[in-house]
């Protein structure tokens, strides 16, 4: 039931709507009305969707696409195009209508008619990969905003490297009230303001409506004051006044700061009774309301029909960037850095990096260092960072703990983007979202660090990276109760299981320095989703005597076979592999032969053929060892297996005390194996 606040707000909106609709119906207004009509038609055809935001923001989007956005509909993937992110992804028909009207191939009227249907490029929310002009998957509010910060940062880093003649574009965002309420927008907004990302502009759909009704029910802040405090330039305009909008976007182009423009709009502009209410946010208007809206908008055409003169104006906007793109292609052809620029933008790794890693791994096998895997990660980075210049690192205020910074990596600072290391501050979600944006932009491979337990804060961005299959690398240290005295708040126990359950995520928990190097190789080559390197605080002994090839690539392998028939098979990951090896030695001394399987990646092992899996696992009873909860282990242990690990949260004590207290010990493994051998 509508509240009194809704009704009074609706009355005010309808009064303002009458004033807006009384304005002259110019060519520009008709172009915007085409967006509104297509949004109405597609949502009506699907019998569900979100018509209100496209109807409200059509004017702002028209000004952006007609006058300011640098793009060419003939080449959606042109590298120096502006990036446009629809952070308010529920209003997806705004984007689909824009792509259709500007002449992008693959978003014809037939595709719009299949809005929200199976296999349609016009999905309910924009999906990365469904159409080349969809820059990212959006829908979870705030993430588009935060990811766009990463895109804008990537542009600045690449411009510092290759120069303005190759890299000189902007990032534009349309965000709603919900996006600005979400905490990630605070994290990302503060970072963007600090770094002075002046080529970022957010158009805020300031319609004062959320699903629950008027925004006044839940907030009384002034977001523009908040963003001004972050270091942004701010503007407030009539979101239905084309001259106001044009002046504001021109202001943003000249700003030395990132810019947010509050576009005061009427959600569902044109709807005769629902405009300005939550009722037009997320449901079809219905036949009578849709008909009344089109009449109010001076749109007398049948569903999915756009008159030729409107198409002509939109197609002119779609080809406006063609001369700019052709001029850029000529500059690229003559540029001395052309080969390197094309290499990084196409995602090809440089020559020689694999050989450098092979040499490094051979040295590890020879010297057999005892290191925490987070330290081994830093040593791998000391090889990778010089060999792969497109790698950019960072940490969420834990650089000295994550060990993500290596010699020669200068920090990125406000106005100075020539470095390769980003200090994200205590903003884990913002960091992960920005990393997604850096990866989506192209030309860079981002990695960033925090404690493994704080993957909780990053989880929505990791999930979005998995949906989009972006190449981002998360360095997640202090991986278990092994971090010790900081206690259960900082000891991840359920995280391995939960992240292994997420599709398209590569979880890697290496056991020693060689496996850590192998994990980095796999992460660098993984272009089908995010990679998570789960690393220890405490030191572990070297376990591998040879480092040829990459044994971790198959997910699990026989680290030490039994001398004779297996009495049991011990499967372990990470730091617990050393425990398994020690138990194997003690058991052998008593005449009990067991094999030890190192399983750094369940996902990769699951991809192997059944014959290989059976060869590794064998037919003997199995014992699983991991300082985490056992959920998911049953797949590998079988119905009669034994799991040695955590049964609940951790505690505060030195690491060695905790392993003893929770029974994750050499003695426990030995006892389990003896039980099977009797």
XYZ file of C-alpha atoms in Angstrom:
678
model
C 0.000 0.000 0.000
C 1.342 3.454 -0.869
C 2.295 5.656 2.051
C 1.097 9.235 2.530
C 4.625 10.297 1.577
C 4.282 8.360 -1.690
C 0.970 10.014 -2.518
C 2.169 13.531 -1.825
C 5.382 12.802 -3.698
C 3.371 11.433 -6.609
C 1.255 14.568 -6.722
C 4.362 16.748 -6.801
C 5.899 14.563 -9.510
C 2.768 14.757 -11.650
C 2.739 18.537 -11.361
C 6.389 18.664 -12.453
C 5.711 16.097 -15.166
C 3.008 18.306 -16.649
C 5.501 21.181 -16.801
C 8.170 19.017 -18.449
C 5.772 17.529 -21.007
C 4.565 20.999 -21.921
C 8.037 21.840 -23.235
C 8.574 21.878 -27.022
C 8.822 18.474 -28.697
C 12.203 18.971 -30.378
C 14.238 16.455 -32.358
C 16.240 15.778 -29.217
C 13.047 15.175 -27.234
C 11.833 12.734 -29.870
C 15.152 10.900 -29.719
C 14.741 10.534 -25.960
C 11.124 9.508 -26.355
C 12.248 6.697 -28.647
C 14.187 5.295 -25.684
C 11.131 5.648 -23.473
C 8.826 3.982 -25.997
C 11.171 1.040 -26.575
C 11.553 0.564 -22.825
C 7.779 0.551 -22.407
C 7.295 -1.873 -25.296
C 10.023 -4.326 -24.252
C 8.875 -4.473 -20.645
C 5.257 -4.913 -21.747
C 6.287 -7.748 -24.082
C 8.263 -9.469 -21.327
C 5.512 -8.729 -18.797
C 8.249 -7.770 -16.351
C 11.196 -5.412 -16.084
C 12.091 -1.906 -14.969
C 10.675 0.821 -17.221
C 10.929 3.704 -14.745
C 14.652 4.441 -14.879
C 14.961 4.391 -18.711
C 11.958 6.687 -18.942
C 13.469 9.049 -16.372
C 17.057 9.107 -17.661
C 16.339 9.081 -21.393
C 17.067 12.801 -21.745
C 20.435 12.615 -19.986
C 21.408 9.508 -21.974
C 20.443 11.235 -25.221
C 22.679 14.214 -24.487
C 25.527 11.895 -23.502
C 25.362 9.712 -26.600
C 24.563 12.493 -29.038
C 27.152 15.063 -27.922
C 29.769 13.671 -25.555
C 30.383 9.909 -25.520
C 33.303 8.990 -27.775
C 32.230 5.842 -29.594
C 31.657 4.421 -33.039
C 28.753 2.000 -33.429
C 30.666 0.276 -36.244
C 33.399 -0.851 -33.826
C 32.177 -1.394 -30.278
C 35.600 -2.644 -29.156
C 37.696 0.290 -30.378
C 40.403 0.583 -27.721
C 40.313 4.361 -27.253
C 36.523 4.555 -26.965
C 34.897 6.094 -23.932
C 33.566 3.533 -21.478
C 29.905 3.735 -20.490
C 28.719 1.828 -17.424
C 25.056 1.499 -16.519
C 25.544 1.018 -12.789
C 21.761 1.065 -12.263
C 21.629 -2.139 -14.269
C 17.962 -2.837 -13.608
C 17.289 -0.064 -16.146
C 18.903 -2.232 -18.811
C 16.437 -1.223 -21.514
C 18.046 2.215 -21.479
C 21.297 0.654 -22.667
C 19.692 -1.763 -25.123
C 17.613 1.029 -26.652
C 20.719 3.192 -27.019
C 22.642 0.394 -28.718
C 19.749 -0.328 -31.045
C 19.065 3.273 -31.970
C 22.719 4.153 -32.587
C 23.043 1.257 -35.030
C 25.087 -1.315 -33.119
C 24.958 -4.637 -34.928
C 23.455 -7.428 -32.841
C 20.872 -5.298 -31.036
C 18.161 -5.078 -33.674
C 14.461 -4.694 -33.058
C 14.075 -8.490 -32.994
C 16.547 -8.665 -30.105
C 14.623 -5.995 -28.188
C 11.462 -8.034 -28.648
C 13.176 -10.921 -26.815
C 14.020 -8.761 -23.777
C 14.570 -10.904 -20.665
C 14.142 -14.154 -22.611
C 16.535 -17.111 -22.784
C 19.621 -16.505 -24.954
C 18.654 -12.898 -25.675
C 21.490 -10.347 -25.670
C 18.921 -8.072 -24.030
C 18.992 -9.881 -20.685
C 17.156 -8.660 -17.617
C 20.334 -6.934 -16.457
C 23.264 -6.103 -18.761
C 25.515 -9.126 -19.109
C 29.136 -8.748 -20.179
C 29.802 -10.825 -23.276
C 26.210 -10.850 -24.513
C 26.955 -7.842 -26.737
C 30.356 -6.234 -27.460
C 29.127 -2.783 -26.394
C 28.117 -3.953 -22.910
C 31.196 -2.959 -20.917
C 30.365 -4.986 -17.807
C 27.719 -6.983 -15.996
C 25.650 -4.724 -13.750
C 22.655 -5.102 -11.514
C 24.120 -5.477 -8.013
C 23.823 -1.790 -7.158
C 26.979 0.225 -6.609
C 29.300 -2.250 -8.304
C 29.065 -0.586 -11.697
C 30.053 2.702 -10.079
C 33.013 1.104 -8.276
C 34.135 -0.909 -11.296
C 34.049 2.246 -13.409
C 36.567 3.764 -10.981
C 38.913 0.928 -11.965
C 38.283 1.597 -15.659
C 39.098 5.277 -15.200
C 42.228 4.367 -13.242
C 43.341 1.956 -15.968
C 42.964 4.706 -18.564
C 45.230 7.012 -16.566
C 47.864 4.292 -16.001
C 47.959 3.368 -19.692
C 48.006 7.033 -20.752
C 51.063 7.549 -18.543
C 52.722 4.601 -20.275
C 51.719 5.051 -23.908
C 50.859 8.735 -24.153
C 47.767 10.757 -24.961
C 47.911 10.026 -28.673
C 46.957 6.384 -27.976
C 45.088 6.601 -24.659
C 42.777 9.539 -24.087
C 39.235 8.604 -23.196
C 36.653 9.021 -20.483
C 34.513 6.811 -18.287
C 30.844 7.698 -17.896
C 28.437 6.171 -15.409
C 24.709 6.311 -14.877
C 23.972 5.504 -11.247
C 20.834 5.634 -9.150
C 19.966 6.441 -5.558
C 20.548 2.806 -4.640
C 24.052 2.823 -6.127
C 25.004 5.793 -3.975
C 23.530 4.198 -0.847
C 25.576 1.026 -1.265
C 28.729 1.059 0.825
C 30.994 0.212 -2.101
C 30.189 3.583 -3.685
C 31.624 5.279 -0.594
C 34.833 3.224 -0.839
C 35.235 3.745 -4.575
C 34.146 7.379 -4.513
C 36.700 8.256 -1.849
C 39.476 6.491 -3.778
C 38.568 8.218 -7.044
C 38.510 11.609 -5.382
C 41.858 10.992 -3.700
C 43.487 9.933 -6.972
C 41.913 12.849 -8.882
C 40.449 10.650 -11.612
C 39.240 13.668 -13.569
C 38.150 11.652 -16.612
C 35.395 9.955 -14.628
C 31.866 11.383 -14.666
C 28.844 9.958 -12.862
C 25.333 10.941 -13.919
C 23.195 10.366 -10.840
C 19.561 9.597 -11.564
C 18.302 11.770 -8.720
C 14.645 10.691 -8.714
C 14.206 10.244 -4.939
C 12.548 6.833 -5.380
C 13.563 3.360 -4.265
C 11.589 0.111 -4.277
C 10.213 0.850 -0.816
C 9.027 4.295 -1.896
C 10.438 7.774 -1.382
C 14.128 7.872 -0.440
C 13.162 10.045 2.512
C 12.003 6.887 4.264
C 15.596 5.714 4.628
C 18.008 8.594 4.043
C 18.296 12.318 4.587
C 21.856 12.928 3.418
C 22.968 15.162 0.580
C 25.174 12.923 -1.587
C 26.667 15.909 -3.409
C 28.123 17.224 -0.153
C 29.544 13.778 0.525
C 31.182 13.603 -2.889
C 32.484 17.145 -2.589
C 34.170 16.039 0.636
C 35.737 13.138 -1.286
C 37.297 15.630 -3.690
C 34.772 15.451 -6.524
C 33.358 18.285 -8.578
C 29.576 18.368 -8.188
C 26.674 19.780 -10.183
C 22.896 19.688 -9.833
C 20.731 20.023 -12.965
C 17.227 19.541 -14.270
C 17.508 16.047 -15.721
C 14.903 16.863 -18.358
C 16.468 20.115 -19.592
C 18.737 19.430 -22.545
C 20.661 22.703 -22.298
C 21.279 22.188 -18.562
C 22.495 18.662 -19.191
C 24.772 19.725 -22.033
C 26.355 22.483 -19.941
C 26.922 20.071 -17.033
C 28.611 17.439 -19.203
C 30.799 20.102 -20.774
C 31.734 21.189 -17.247
C 32.713 17.597 -16.427
C 35.000 17.442 -19.459
C 36.970 20.435 -18.175
C 37.082 19.418 -14.523
C 40.355 18.637 -12.768
C 38.432 16.265 -10.500
C 36.035 13.378 -10.987
C 32.539 14.767 -11.453
C 29.105 13.762 -10.250
C 26.052 15.400 -11.773
C 22.755 15.111 -9.922
C 20.164 14.848 -12.688
C 16.846 15.660 -11.049
C 14.442 13.370 -12.881
C 10.951 11.955 -12.718
C 10.995 8.173 -12.645
C 8.665 6.867 -15.330
C 8.329 10.237 -17.055
C 5.143 10.188 -19.129
C 3.215 7.576 -17.162
C -0.086 9.316 -16.380
C -0.627 7.977 -12.847
C 2.525 6.062 -11.876
C 5.216 8.634 -12.724
C 7.243 9.629 -9.692
C 6.312 6.512 -7.697
C 7.869 3.193 -6.789
C 5.092 1.572 -8.822
C 6.912 2.350 -12.050
C 10.298 1.083 -10.833
C 10.109 -2.651 -11.389
C 6.929 -3.688 -13.185
C 5.295 -3.359 -16.578
C 3.114 -0.277 -16.851
C 0.103 -2.231 -18.051
C -1.876 -1.597 -21.195
C -3.810 1.517 -20.209
C -0.865 3.182 -18.446
C 1.481 2.363 -21.344
C -0.993 3.806 -23.839
C -1.437 6.923 -21.710
C 2.332 7.347 -21.392
C 2.867 7.220 -25.147
C 0.078 9.720 -25.677
C 1.642 12.081 -23.141
C 5.010 11.680 -24.893
C 3.521 12.480 -28.320
C 4.461 8.999 -29.531
C 1.596 7.709 -31.707
C 3.448 4.692 -33.110
C 2.811 0.973 -32.776
C 4.940 -1.088 -30.367
C 8.592 -1.385 -31.431
C 8.122 1.128 -34.261
C 10.482 4.106 -34.492
C 9.956 6.662 -37.291
C 12.686 7.003 -39.896
C 13.526 10.605 -39.014
C 14.223 9.606 -35.401
C 16.350 6.668 -36.538
C 18.255 9.046 -38.821
C 19.122 11.358 -35.943
C 20.216 8.432 -33.795
C 22.293 6.851 -36.572
C 24.047 10.194 -37.004
C 24.969 10.005 -33.314
C 26.162 6.425 -33.812
C 28.544 7.397 -36.619
C 29.702 10.686 -35.104
C 32.844 9.043 -33.689
C 33.938 7.360 -36.933
C 36.354 10.130 -38.029
C 37.869 10.214 -34.541
C 38.384 6.451 -34.603
C 39.970 6.561 -38.075
C 42.335 9.326 -36.990
C 43.296 7.250 -33.943
C 43.962 4.195 -36.094
C 46.329 6.278 -38.228
C 48.182 7.438 -35.123
C 48.410 3.870 -33.878
C 49.821 2.667 -37.201
C 52.719 5.140 -36.932
C 53.275 4.954 -33.178
C 56.672 3.634 -32.006
C 54.961 1.653 -29.205
C 52.359 0.129 -31.480
C 53.473 -3.494 -31.102
C 53.573 -3.337 -27.309
C 50.266 -1.477 -27.113
C 48.532 -4.032 -29.333
C 50.068 -6.867 -27.314
C 48.827 -5.674 -23.927
C 45.418 -4.571 -25.183
C 44.806 -7.943 -26.809
C 45.819 -9.715 -23.588
C 48.827 -11.568 -24.971
C 51.578 -12.288 -22.479
C 55.114 -11.152 -23.347
C 57.868 -13.399 -24.569
C 60.265 -14.755 -21.974
C 58.159 -14.671 -18.816
C 57.631 -18.443 -18.731
C 61.359 -19.055 -19.187
C 62.125 -16.660 -16.331
C 59.739 -18.569 -14.086
C 61.220 -21.919 -15.123
C 64.687 -20.696 -14.144
C 63.325 -19.383 -10.846
C 61.580 -22.673 -10.034
C 64.714 -24.661 -10.816
C 66.551 -22.514 -8.285
C 63.868 -23.223 -5.683
C 64.182 -26.962 -6.222
C 67.922 -26.665 -5.712
C 67.959 -24.359 -2.671
C 64.751 -25.728 -1.051
C 63.955 -22.667 1.066
C 61.687 -22.816 4.101
C 59.251 -19.940 3.574
C 55.731 -18.865 4.326
C 53.833 -19.148 1.073
C 53.101 -15.397 1.262
C 56.891 -14.878 1.216
C 57.212 -17.335 -1.646
C 54.530 -15.319 -3.450
C 56.593 -12.150 -3.094
C 59.635 -13.931 -4.494
C 57.583 -15.135 -7.458
C 56.419 -11.560 -7.997
C 60.037 -10.426 -8.043
C 60.363 -12.537 -11.195
C 56.953 -11.854 -12.721
C 56.654 -8.081 -12.283
C 59.776 -7.213 -14.330
C 58.897 -9.876 -16.928
C 55.238 -8.823 -17.385
C 55.092 -5.014 -17.500
C 51.285 -4.911 -17.637
C 50.976 -6.314 -14.105
C 49.751 -3.726 -11.596
C 49.619 -4.582 -7.925
C 48.109 -3.272 -4.758
C 46.796 -4.021 -1.318
C 43.973 -2.949 0.946
C 46.300 -1.419 3.547
C 48.199 -4.668 4.181
C 51.178 -4.306 1.858
C 53.695 -5.358 4.508
C 51.637 -8.413 5.430
C 50.474 -9.498 1.985
C 53.971 -8.892 0.548
C 52.497 -7.652 -2.728
C 55.025 -4.874 -3.347
C 58.345 -5.696 -4.987
C 61.414 -3.613 -5.717
C 60.997 -1.192 -8.584
C 57.229 -0.795 -8.268
C 56.465 2.907 -7.730
C 53.221 3.842 -6.065
C 50.409 5.509 -7.986
C 49.647 8.919 -6.507
C 47.083 11.664 -7.107
C 47.802 13.033 -10.565
C 50.814 10.714 -11.051
C 49.924 7.428 -12.698
C 53.338 6.294 -13.894
C 53.651 3.732 -11.066
C 52.499 0.134 -10.912
C 51.283 -0.166 -7.321
C 47.958 1.030 -5.920
C 47.426 1.811 -2.254
C 43.714 1.033 -1.972
C 43.369 1.831 1.721
C 41.045 -0.170 3.959
C 38.583 -0.703 1.118
C 38.521 -4.409 0.273
C 35.256 -4.347 -1.702
C 36.256 -1.162 -3.476
C 39.640 -2.680 -4.335
C 38.144 -5.850 -5.789
C 35.589 -3.900 -7.827
C 38.255 -1.514 -9.109
C 40.428 -4.485 -10.058
C 37.515 -5.808 -12.122
C 37.379 -2.451 -13.888
C 41.121 -2.448 -14.544
C 40.863 -5.917 -16.069
C 37.751 -5.092 -18.116
C 39.367 -1.965 -19.515
C 42.125 -4.044 -21.035
C 45.880 -3.599 -21.186
C 46.642 -4.428 -17.554
C 46.641 -7.492 -15.290
C 45.636 -6.426 -11.766
C 46.493 -8.239 -8.563
C 45.611 -7.104 -5.070
C 46.086 -8.350 -1.554
C 44.295 -8.651 1.749
C 43.836 -11.245 4.479
C 41.895 -14.311 3.333
C 39.192 -13.741 5.946
C 38.409 -10.371 4.352
C 37.416 -12.078 1.133
C 34.024 -11.816 2.848
C 34.121 -8.083 2.149
C 35.118 -8.684 -1.479
C 32.773 -11.552 -2.228
C 30.256 -9.623 -4.398
C 33.088 -8.337 -6.610
C 34.682 -11.788 -6.807
C 31.309 -13.175 -7.856
C 30.907 -10.495 -10.518
C 34.422 -11.248 -11.793
C 33.433 -14.911 -11.995
C 30.267 -14.033 -13.943
C 32.276 -11.885 -16.373
C 35.279 -14.256 -16.435
C 37.742 -11.426 -15.885
C 41.444 -11.990 -15.254
C 41.999 -10.639 -11.758
C 44.324 -12.140 -9.165
C 43.623 -11.945 -5.447
C 46.527 -12.524 -3.073
C 44.842 -13.761 0.103
C 47.286 -14.277 2.951
C 46.973 -15.444 6.582
C 44.944 -18.341 5.284
C 43.943 -20.337 8.372
C 44.246 -20.746 12.129
C 47.934 -20.571 11.320
C 47.785 -16.781 11.642
C 47.577 -17.389 15.366
C 47.002 -14.815 18.056
C 44.717 -12.456 16.127
C 42.006 -14.978 16.839
C 38.804 -16.247 15.237
C 37.764 -12.913 13.725
C 40.836 -13.147 11.510
C 40.972 -16.917 11.006
C 39.159 -18.088 7.870
C 37.593 -21.512 8.295
C 34.583 -21.575 5.952
C 36.073 -19.489 3.158
C 37.793 -22.208 1.146
C 34.584 -24.220 0.893
C 32.435 -21.235 -0.006
C 34.775 -19.922 -2.678
C 35.328 -23.378 -4.145
C 31.553 -23.511 -4.551
C 31.521 -20.395 -6.753
C 31.583 -21.133 -10.507
C 34.511 -19.893 -12.622
C 36.719 -19.163 -9.588
C 40.180 -20.725 -9.451
C 41.184 -21.311 -5.817
C 44.871 -22.137 -5.355
C 46.288 -23.111 -1.941
C 49.943 -24.002 -2.524
C 52.011 -26.116 -0.152
C 55.525 -24.696 -0.586
C 57.573 -22.244 -2.627
C 57.531 -24.340 -5.798
C 53.781 -24.815 -5.694
C 53.385 -21.082 -5.019
C 55.364 -20.301 -8.165
C 53.208 -22.781 -10.072
C 50.081 -21.133 -8.661
C 51.246 -17.759 -9.927
C 51.878 -19.244 -13.379
C 48.356 -20.642 -13.442
C 46.830 -17.367 -12.245
C 48.667 -15.327 -14.869
C 47.466 -17.635 -17.633
C 43.902 -17.911 -16.330
C 41.715 -15.729 -18.543
C 38.396 -17.376 -17.674
C 37.778 -15.928 -14.225
C 39.355 -14.654 -11.021
C 42.245 -16.511 -9.393
C 42.614 -16.675 -5.617
C 46.060 -17.401 -4.184
C 45.447 -18.566 -0.609
C 48.714 -18.156 1.254
C 50.137 -18.848 4.713
C 51.538 -16.574 7.370
C 53.704 -19.341 8.850
C 56.745 -20.896 7.195
C 56.552 -24.284 5.507
C 59.396 -26.582 4.456
C 60.273 -27.260 0.828
C 58.500 -30.402 -0.328
C 59.379 -30.695 -3.997
C 62.737 -31.963 -5.151
C 62.080 -31.125 -8.802
C 60.318 -28.202 -10.426
C 60.002 -29.206 -14.068
C 56.606 -28.552 -15.620
C 53.667 -27.501 -13.476
C 52.223 -30.297 -11.351
C 49.675 -27.937 -9.778
C 48.082 -27.465 -13.205
C 46.192 -30.740 -12.761
C 44.831 -29.631 -9.402
C 46.152 -32.585 -7.404
C 49.030 -34.973 -7.855
C 50.972 -37.689 -6.060
C 53.629 -35.849 -4.098
C 54.964 -39.017 -2.455
C 53.855 -42.497 -3.426
C 53.668 -45.384 -0.982
C 56.532 -47.854 -1.001
C 54.338 -50.758 -2.016
C 50.593 -51.091 -1.687
C 48.858 -48.084 -0.124
C 47.411 -48.641 3.329
C 45.841 -45.191 3.011
C 45.973 -42.091 0.857
C 46.465 -38.751 2.582
C 45.138 -35.732 0.656
C 46.161 -32.305 1.938
C 46.427 -28.691 0.825
C 48.637 -25.753 1.722
C 50.541 -25.845 4.982
C 48.959 -29.151 5.968
C 50.806 -30.991 3.186
C 53.960 -30.747 5.297
C 52.087 -32.406 8.178
C 51.008 -35.187 5.836
C 54.585 -35.727 4.666
C 55.864 -35.902 8.232
C 53.138 -38.427 9.098
C 54.022 -40.501 6.041
C 57.628 -40.713 7.164
C 56.653 -41.753 10.686
C 54.196 -44.346 9.382
C 56.809 -45.806 7.018
C 59.123 -46.294 9.986
C 56.410 -48.511 11.478
C 55.911 -50.423 8.243
C 52.703 -48.652 7.215
C 52.901 -47.331 3.695
C 50.771 -44.359 2.653
C 50.733 -41.968 -0.292
C 50.520 -38.198 0.040
C 48.491 -36.203 -2.474
C 48.958 -32.461 -2.688
C 45.733 -30.827 -3.884
C 46.336 -27.110 -4.423
C 43.178 -26.695 -6.563
C 39.976 -28.691 -6.276
C 38.627 -26.936 -9.382
C 41.499 -28.013 -11.607
C 41.436 -31.565 -10.248
C 37.710 -31.781 -10.938
C 38.389 -30.961 -14.603
C 40.715 -33.936 -15.068
C 39.539 -37.153 -16.657
C 38.296 -39.930 -14.417
C 41.313 -42.119 -15.181
C 43.731 -39.502 -13.852
C 41.597 -38.865 -10.791
C 41.495 -42.583 -9.997
C 45.227 -42.902 -10.579
C 45.917 -40.132 -8.067
C 43.320 -41.072 -5.462
C 43.839 -44.826 -5.653
C 41.589 -47.422 -4.048
C 42.907 -47.258 -0.487
C 40.959 -45.435 2.258
C 41.479 -41.693 2.177
C 42.330 -39.096 4.806
C 41.774 -35.395 4.113
C 43.785 -32.760 5.969
C 43.051 -29.039 5.821
C 42.914 -26.347 8.515
C 39.401 -25.392 7.438
C 35.887 -26.819 7.535
C 35.422 -30.082 5.688
C 32.436 -29.102 3.539
C 33.138 -30.267 -0.018
C 35.837 -32.759 0.911
C 33.402 -35.672 0.725
C 33.748 -35.609 -3.068
C 37.370 -36.680 -2.812
C 37.303 -38.726 0.399
C 34.382 -40.975 -0.486
C 31.872 -42.436 1.971
C 34.468 -44.003 4.268
C 37.047 -41.238 4.316
C 38.249 -39.339 7.366
C 38.625 -35.574 7.488
C 41.091 -33.908 9.848
C 40.390 -30.215 10.063
C 38.210 -27.612 11.725
C 34.759 -28.246 13.159
C 33.993 -24.622 14.013
C 35.640 -21.260 14.532
C 39.204 -20.821 15.712
C 40.692 -19.225 18.828
C 43.412 -16.824 19.914
C 46.757 -18.480 20.588
C 50.084 -19.148 18.873
C 49.668 -21.147 15.671
C 51.363 -24.286 16.923
C 49.134 -24.309 20.012
C 46.031 -23.955 17.858
C 46.955 -26.839 15.567
C 47.423 -29.031 18.627
C 44.226 -27.758 20.267
C 42.090 -28.453 17.217
C 43.702 -31.810 16.489
C 45.240 -30.970 13.134
C 48.485 -32.768 13.861
C 50.886 -35.346 12.607
C 49.705 -37.617 15.414
C 46.085 -37.358 14.316
C 47.004 -38.303 10.761
C 49.049 -41.250 11.994
C 46.167 -42.453 14.175
C 43.740 -42.275 11.268
C 46.089 -44.197 8.978
C 46.645 -46.895 11.607
C 42.897 -47.261 11.972
C 42.720 -48.090 8.271
C 45.734 -50.390 8.344
C 44.351 -52.652 11.079
